[in-house]
Coordinates of C-alpha atoms and ligand atoms in Angstrom, one line a residue:
X1 CA 24.3 -4.9 0.0
X2 CA 23.6 -5.7 3.6
X3 CA 20.0 -4.4 4.6
X4 CA 21.9 -2.7 8.2
X5 CA 23.8 -0.6 5.6
X6 CA 20.6 0.1 2.8
X7 CA 19.1 1.2 7.2
X8 CA 21.5 4.0 6.6
X9 CA 20.8 5.1 2.9
X10 CA 18.0 4.9 3.0
X11 CA 14.0 6.5 5.2
X12 CA 12.2 3.8 4.7
X13 CA 12.6 0.0 3.1
X14 CA 10.1 -1.9 1.8
X15 CA 9.7 -5.7 1.5
X16 CA 8.5 -8.6 0.4
X17 CA 8.1 -12.2 1.3
X18 CA 8.2 -15.2 -0.1
X19 CA 7.1 -18.5 1.1
X20 CA 9.0 -22.3 -1.1
X21 CA 7.5 -24.1 -3.8
X22 CA 6.2 -27.9 -2.1
X23 CA 9.5 -29.8 -1.8
X24 CA 8.1 -31.9 -5.0
X25 CA 6.7 -28.6 -7.3
X26 CA 8.5 -27.7 -10.6
X27 CA 11.2 -24.2 -8.8
X28 CA 8.9 -22.2 -12.5
X29 CA 6.1 -22.8 -9.4
X30 CA 7.5 -19.5 -8.2
X31 CA 9.8 -18.6 -10.7
X32 CA 7.7 -15.6 -12.3
X33 CA 6.2 -14.7 -9.5
X34 CA 9.6 -14.3 -8.6
X35 CA 10.6 -12.4 -11.4
X36 CA 6.8 -9.8 -11.5
X37 CA 7.8 -9.5 -7.8
X38 CA 11.9 -8.8 -9.1
X39 CA 10.7 -6.0 -11.5
X40 CA 8.7 -4.2 -8.4
X41 CA 12.1 -3.2 -7.7
X42 CA 11.8 -4.0 -4.0
X43 CA 14.5 -3.7 -1.2
X44 CA 14.8 -7.3 -0.7
X45 CA 12.8 -9.8 -0.8
X46 CA 12.0 -12.9 2.3
X47 CA 12.4 -15.6 1.6
X48 CA 10.7 -18.2 4.0
X49 CA 11.5 -22.3 5.7
X50 CA 9.3 -24.5 7.5
X51 CA 10.7 -25.4 10.2
X52 CA 10.4 -29.1 10.0
X53 CA 13.8 -30.4 9.0
X54 CA 14.1 -29.8 4.5
X55 CA 12.6 -26.3 5.0
X56 CA 16.2 -24.2 5.0
X57 CA 17.1 -26.8 1.9
X58 CA 14.1 -25.0 -0.3
X59 CA 14.8 -21.4 1.5
X60 CA 17.8 -20.7 -0.1
X61 CA 17.6 -23.4 -3.6
X62 CA 14.6 -20.0 -3.8
X63 CA 17.1 -16.9 -2.2
X64 CA 18.9 -17.8 -5.2
X65 CA 16.6 -17.8 -7.9
X66 CA 15.8 -14.0 -6.2
X67 CA 19.1 -13.2 -6.3
X68 CA 19.6 -14.2 -9.9
X69 CA 17.0 -11.5 -10.1
X70 CA 18.7 -8.7 -9.2
X71 CA 17.1 -8.7 -6.0
X72 CA 18.5 -8.5 -2.6
X73 CA 17.2 -12.4 -0.9
X74 CA 17.2 -12.4 2.8
X75 CA 16.5 -15.8 4.1
X76 CA 14.8 -17.8 6.5
X77 CA 15.9 -19.9 9.4
X78 CA 14.4 -21.4 11.6
X79 CA 16.2 -23.4 14.8
X80 CA 13.6 -25.3 16.7
X81 CA 13.9 -29.0 14.9
X82 CA 17.5 -27.2 14.4
X83 CA 21.1 -28.6 15.6
X84 CA 24.2 -26.6 15.2
X85 CA 25.1 -29.4 12.4
X86 CA 22.1 -28.1 10.7
X87 CA 21.9 -24.7 11.5
X88 CA 26.4 -24.7 10.3
X89 CA 24.5 -26.6 6.5
X90 CA 22.9 -23.6 5.3
X91 CA 24.8 -21.4 6.4
X92 CA 27.3 -22.5 4.6
X93 CA 25.0 -22.9 1.9
X94 CA 23.4 -18.8 1.7
X95 CA 27.7 -18.3 2.5
X96 CA 28.9 -20.4 -0.5
X97 CA 26.4 -18.1 -2.8
X98 CA 26.7 -15.1 -1.1
X99 CA 24.1 -14.8 0.4
X100 CA 25.2 -12.8 3.6
X101 CA 21.1 -11.0 4.9
X102 CA 19.1 -14.3 7.4
X103 CA 15.7 -14.2 9.9
X104 CA 16.7 -15.7 12.3
X105 CA 12.7 -17.3 14.5
X106 CA 12.6 -20.4 16.4
X107 CA 9.7 -21.9 14.8
X108 CA 6.7 -22.5 15.3
X109 CA 6.4 -25.6 18.2
X110 CA 4.7 -29.0 16.6
X111 CA 3.0 -30.8 19.9
X112 CA 4.3 -34.0 20.1
X113 CA 7.7 -33.5 18.2
X114 CA 11.3 -33.3 19.3
X115 CA 12.6 -29.7 19.4
X116 CA 16.4 -28.6 19.6
X117 CA 18.8 -30.0 21.9
X118 CA 20.9 -27.2 20.5
X119 CA 18.5 -23.7 21.1
X120 CA 16.1 -23.0 22.9
X121 CA 15.0 -18.8 21.0
X122 CA 16.1 -17.2 18.1
X123 CA 18.8 -15.8 20.2
X124 CA 20.6 -18.4 20.8
X125 CA 19.8 -18.9 17.2
X126 CA 20.8 -15.3 16.8
X127 CA 24.6 -15.4 18.6
X128 CA 25.5 -18.5 17.1
X129 CA 24.7 -17.1 13.6
X130 CA 27.1 -14.3 14.8
X131 CA 29.4 -16.4 16.0
X132 CA 29.7 -19.1 13.1
X133 CA 30.4 -16.1 10.2
X134 CA 32.2 -14.0 12.3
X135 CA 30.2 -11.0 11.7
X136 CA 29.4 -11.2 7.9
X137 CA 25.6 -12.5 8.0
X138 CA 23.4 -9.7 9.2
X139 CA 21.4 -10.8 11.1
X140 CA 16.9 -10.0 11.0
X141 CA 14.3 -11.0 14.2
X142 CA 10.3 -10.9 14.4
X143 CA 8.8 -9.3 16.3
X144 CA 5.6 -8.9 17.7
X145 CA 3.5 -5.5 18.1
X146 CA 0.3 -6.9 20.4
X147 CA 2.6 -9.8 22.1
X148 CA 4.2 -13.3 20.5
X149 CA 1.0 -16.1 22.1
X150 CA 2.8 -18.3 24.2
X151 CA 3.8 -14.8 26.2
X152 CA 2.7 -14.1 29.7
X153 CA 2.1 -10.1 28.5
X154 CA 3.8 -7.6 26.0
X155 CA 6.5 -6.5 28.9
X156 CA 7.8 -10.2 29.0
X157 CA 7.6 -10.6 25.7
X158 CA 10.1 -7.3 24.9
X159 CA 12.4 -8.1 27.2
X160 CA 13.5 -11.0 25.6
X161 CA 13.5 -9.6 22.8
X162 CA 15.9 -6.9 24.2
X163 CA 17.8 -10.7 24.3
X164 CA 17.5 -11.5 20.8
X165 CA 18.7 -8.2 19.6
X166 CA 21.5 -8.2 22.0
X167 CA 22.5 -11.5 20.4
X168 CA 23.4 -9.6 17.2
X169 CA 19.8 -9.0 15.8
X170 CA 20.5 -5.9 13.6
X171 CA 17.0 -5.1 12.7
X172 CA 13.0 -6.6 13.4
X173 CA 10.0 -7.7 11.0
X174 CA 6.8 -7.5 13.0
X175 CA 3.7 -10.8 12.3
X176 CA 0.3 -8.8 10.9
X177 CA -0.7 -6.4 12.2
X178 CA -4.7 -5.3 11.5
X179 CA -4.8 -2.0 13.9
X180 CA -1.5 0.7 13.4
X181 CA -2.7 1.7 17.0
X182 CA -0.3 -1.1 18.7
X183 CA 2.2 -1.1 16.2
X184 CA 2.6 3.4 16.8
X185 CA 3.0 2.1 21.1
X186 CA 4.6 -0.7 20.7
X187 CA 7.1 1.2 18.7
X188 CA 7.5 3.9 21.7
X189 CA 7.4 0.2 24.4
X190 CA 10.8 -0.4 22.2
X191 CA 12.0 2.8 22.3
X192 CA 10.9 3.4 26.2
X193 CA 13.1 -0.1 26.1
X194 CA 16.0 0.9 24.9
X195 CA 15.9 -1.3 21.4
X196 CA 16.7 1.9 18.6
X197 CA 16.8 -1.3 15.8
X198 CA 14.5 -0.5 12.3
X199 CA 11.5 -1.7 13.0
X200 CA 10.0 -2.8 9.5
X201 CA 5.8 -3.5 9.5
X202 CA 4.4 -6.6 8.2
X203 CA 1.6 -5.8 6.2
X204 CA -1.0 -9.3 4.8
X205 CA -3.8 -8.6 2.6
X206 CA -6.6 -10.4 3.1
X207 CA -8.1 -10.4 -0.4
X208 CA -9.2 -14.0 -0.4
X209 CA -11.6 -16.2 1.9
X210 CA -8.8 -19.2 2.6
X211 CA -5.8 -16.4 3.4
X212 CA -9.0 -14.3 6.0
X213 CA -10.0 -17.9 6.9
X214 CA -6.0 -19.5 7.7
X215 CA -4.6 -15.9 9.0
X216 CA -7.6 -15.4 11.9
X217 CA -7.3 -19.0 13.4
X218 CA -3.3 -19.0 13.7
X219 CA -1.8 -15.4 13.8
X220 CA -4.5 -14.3 16.9
X221 CA -4.2 -10.7 15.3
X222 CA -6.7 -7.7 16.6
X223 CA -9.4 -8.0 13.5
X224 CA -10.6 -3.5 13.9
X225 CA -13.7 -2.7 13.1
X226 CA -13.1 -2.5 9.6
X227 CA -12.3 -5.5 8.6
X228 CA -14.9 -7.5 10.5
X229 CA -17.6 -5.5 8.2
X230 CA -15.5 -5.9 4.9
X231 CA -15.0 -9.8 5.8
X232 CA -19.1 -9.5 6.8
X233 CA -20.6 -8.4 3.6
X234 CA -17.7 -9.4 0.8
X235 CA -16.2 -13.1 2.2
X236 CA -17.9 -15.0 -0.7
X237 CA -17.3 -12.4 -3.1
X238 CA -14.6 -11.9 -5.0
X239 CA -13.4 -9.8 -7.3
X240 CA -14.7 -7.5 -4.0
X241 CA -12.5 -9.5 -1.2
X242 CA -9.7 -8.3 -3.5
X243 CA -10.1 -5.1 -4.2
X244 CA -10.7 -4.3 0.1
X245 CA -7.8 -5.9 1.1
X246 CA -5.9 -3.9 -1.1
X247 CA -7.4 -0.3 -0.5
X248 CA -7.5 -1.6 3.6
X249 CA -3.4 -2.8 3.1
X250 CA -3.1 0.8 1.2
X251 CA -4.9 2.6 3.9
X252 CA -2.1 0.9 6.2
X253 CA 0.9 1.3 4.6
X254 CA -0.1 5.3 3.8
X255 CA -0.7 5.9 7.6
X256 CA 2.0 4.1 8.7
X257 CA 4.6 5.9 6.6
X258 CA 3.4 9.6 7.1
X259 CA 4.0 8.6 11.0
X260 CA 7.8 7.6 10.0
X261 CA 8.2 4.6 9.7
X262 CA 11.3 2.3 9.1
X263 CA 10.1 0.1 6.7
X264 CA 6.7 -2.4 5.4
X265 CA 7.0 -5.5 5.2
X266 CA 4.3 -7.1 2.2
X267 CA 3.8 -10.8 3.0
X268 CA 2.4 -11.4 -0.9
X269 CA 1.4 -15.1 -0.3
X270 CA 3.3 -15.5 -3.3
X271 CA 0.4 -12.8 -5.2
X272 CA 2.8 -11.5 -7.5
X273 CA -1.1 -9.7 -8.5
X274 CA -1.3 -7.7 -5.1
X275 CA 2.3 -6.5 -4.6
X276 CA 1.7 -4.5 -8.5
X277 CA -1.9 -3.8 -7.1
X278 CA -0.6 -1.8 -4.1
X279 CA 2.9 -0.8 -5.1
X280 CA 1.7 0.8 -7.5
X281 CA -1.0 2.4 -5.2
X282 CA 2.0 3.7 -2.2
X283 CA 5.0 4.3 -4.9
X284 CA 4.7 8.3 -5.0
X285 CA 4.2 7.7 -1.6
X286 CA 7.1 5.6 -0.6
X287 CA 9.0 8.2 -3.2
X288 CA 8.1 10.6 -0.6
X289 CA 9.5 9.2 2.5
X290 CA 12.5 8.6 1.4
X291 CA 13.5 11.8 -0.7
X292 CA 16.5 13.7 2.1
Ligands
LIG301 P1 11.6 -16.9 19.9 O1 12.5 -14.8 19.3 O2 13.1 -17.5 20.7 O3 10.9 -16.4 20.4 C1 9.8 -17.6 20.3 C2 8.8 -16.6 22.6 O4 9.6 -17.2 23.8 C3 8.5 -15.6 22.2 O5 6.7 -15.8 23.9 C4 9.3 -14.9 23.1 O6 8.6 -13.8 24.6 C5 10.0 -16.4 24.7 N1 11.9 -15.7 24.9 C6 12.7 -15.6 24.1 N2 14.0 -16.0 24.1 C7 13.6 -16.1 25.6 C8 14.5 -15.8 26.6 N3 15.9 -16.0 26.2 N4 14.0 -17.0 27.5 C9 12.8 -16.9 27.4 N5 11.4 -16.7 27.0 C10 12.1 -16.5 25.7 N6 8.2 -19.2 11.1 C11 8.6 -20.1 10.4 O7 8.5 -21.8 10.6 N7 9.3 -20.1 9.2 C12 9.2 -18.9 9.2 O8 9.9 -19.0 7.9 C13 8.2 -17.6 9.7 N8 8.8 -16.9 9.0 C14 8.7 -14.8 10.3 C15 8.5 -14.1 10.2 C16 8.0 -13.1 10.8 C17 8.3 -11.8 10.5 C18 7.7 -13.1 12.2 C19 7.3 -12.1 12.7 C20 7.1 -14.8 12.7 C21 8.0 -16.0 11.8 N9 8.3 -17.5 11.7 C22 8.3 -18.0 10.9 C23 7.1 -17.5 12.8 C24 7.3 -18.0 14.5 O9 9.0 -18.7 14.0 C25 6.6 -18.0 15.6 O10 6.6 -16.8 15.9 C26 7.7 -19.0 16.9 O11 6.4 -19.1 17.3 C27 8.5 -17.7 16.9 O12 9.7 -17.7 16.4 P2 10.7 -15.9 17.7 O13 11.6 -16.2 15.9 O14 10.1 -14.9 17.3 O15 11.0 -16.9 18.9

């Protein structure tokens, strides 16, 4: 089913994001995770792709595995290192397998790497996918409640986001954030800018030391006092960090659901246990907000 049709049917969508195993790893490295995630009945599972050359091939392979488990896949496609011919091949493979939900991304810049001559921005990719598929692909896009790091300011970023939506993006998934007030303010700004497609809130539970280090270094997300306290107290206490990280994510999601968010997109980092614990804790709230 197309995700835009799901948004017509449900008040609030609940989804997970996973990443494919390394090119050399056996697919069984994620098969068990996907089976356990599928048992939680999310509305869809998205599969990331590396912005490098071979990433998209593995994305399609894992998206097919998601589909086999009875869950709708959303395949990420990056364009920063891709030509129109590369993207056409990916779209043909997805289409041959009846995978019609895609997330159009520019991908992160790699210092010194040659960039695409065909696509400068995700909006160029979205327009290409729309035209290539004659409308059969449902195209999602990324957005940034605290602004994209390359943007001079949030308003400029939102003006650019409008171009992406005008190019054919029908729903948005946010970058991770830890302060819901940033999301609420952003949601209002998008409404004022005439961006009226559904926005799913991206939640990344901070449950492991390695994630804490990577997330803080790479995302540039603001770290509220509650998260700082949790990290400094439990950084070297794996069980406590796991519990505290899950608890923080659950309270963040409960607040977002209370405020009428259109969707929660959980960055599960291929950790089915974390997804199980969080899903169990929010199940009644999710059921309530989806009552008509
Ligand atoms: P764009 O929308 O092109 O925006 C990039 C920058 O260019 C922004 O500063 C924007 O303001 C500006 N801009 C956009 N359009 C224009 C325009 N027309 N004119 C001038 N400026 C413009 N990366 C991966 O490599 N693989 C993944 O699978 C992946 N999945 C992601 C999933 C989500 C939900 C999110 C939020 C991010 C993901 N990323 C992924 C990271 C993403 O690729 C990076 O954040 C990247 O730097 C920007 O991608 P974008 O699609 O948002 O780019």
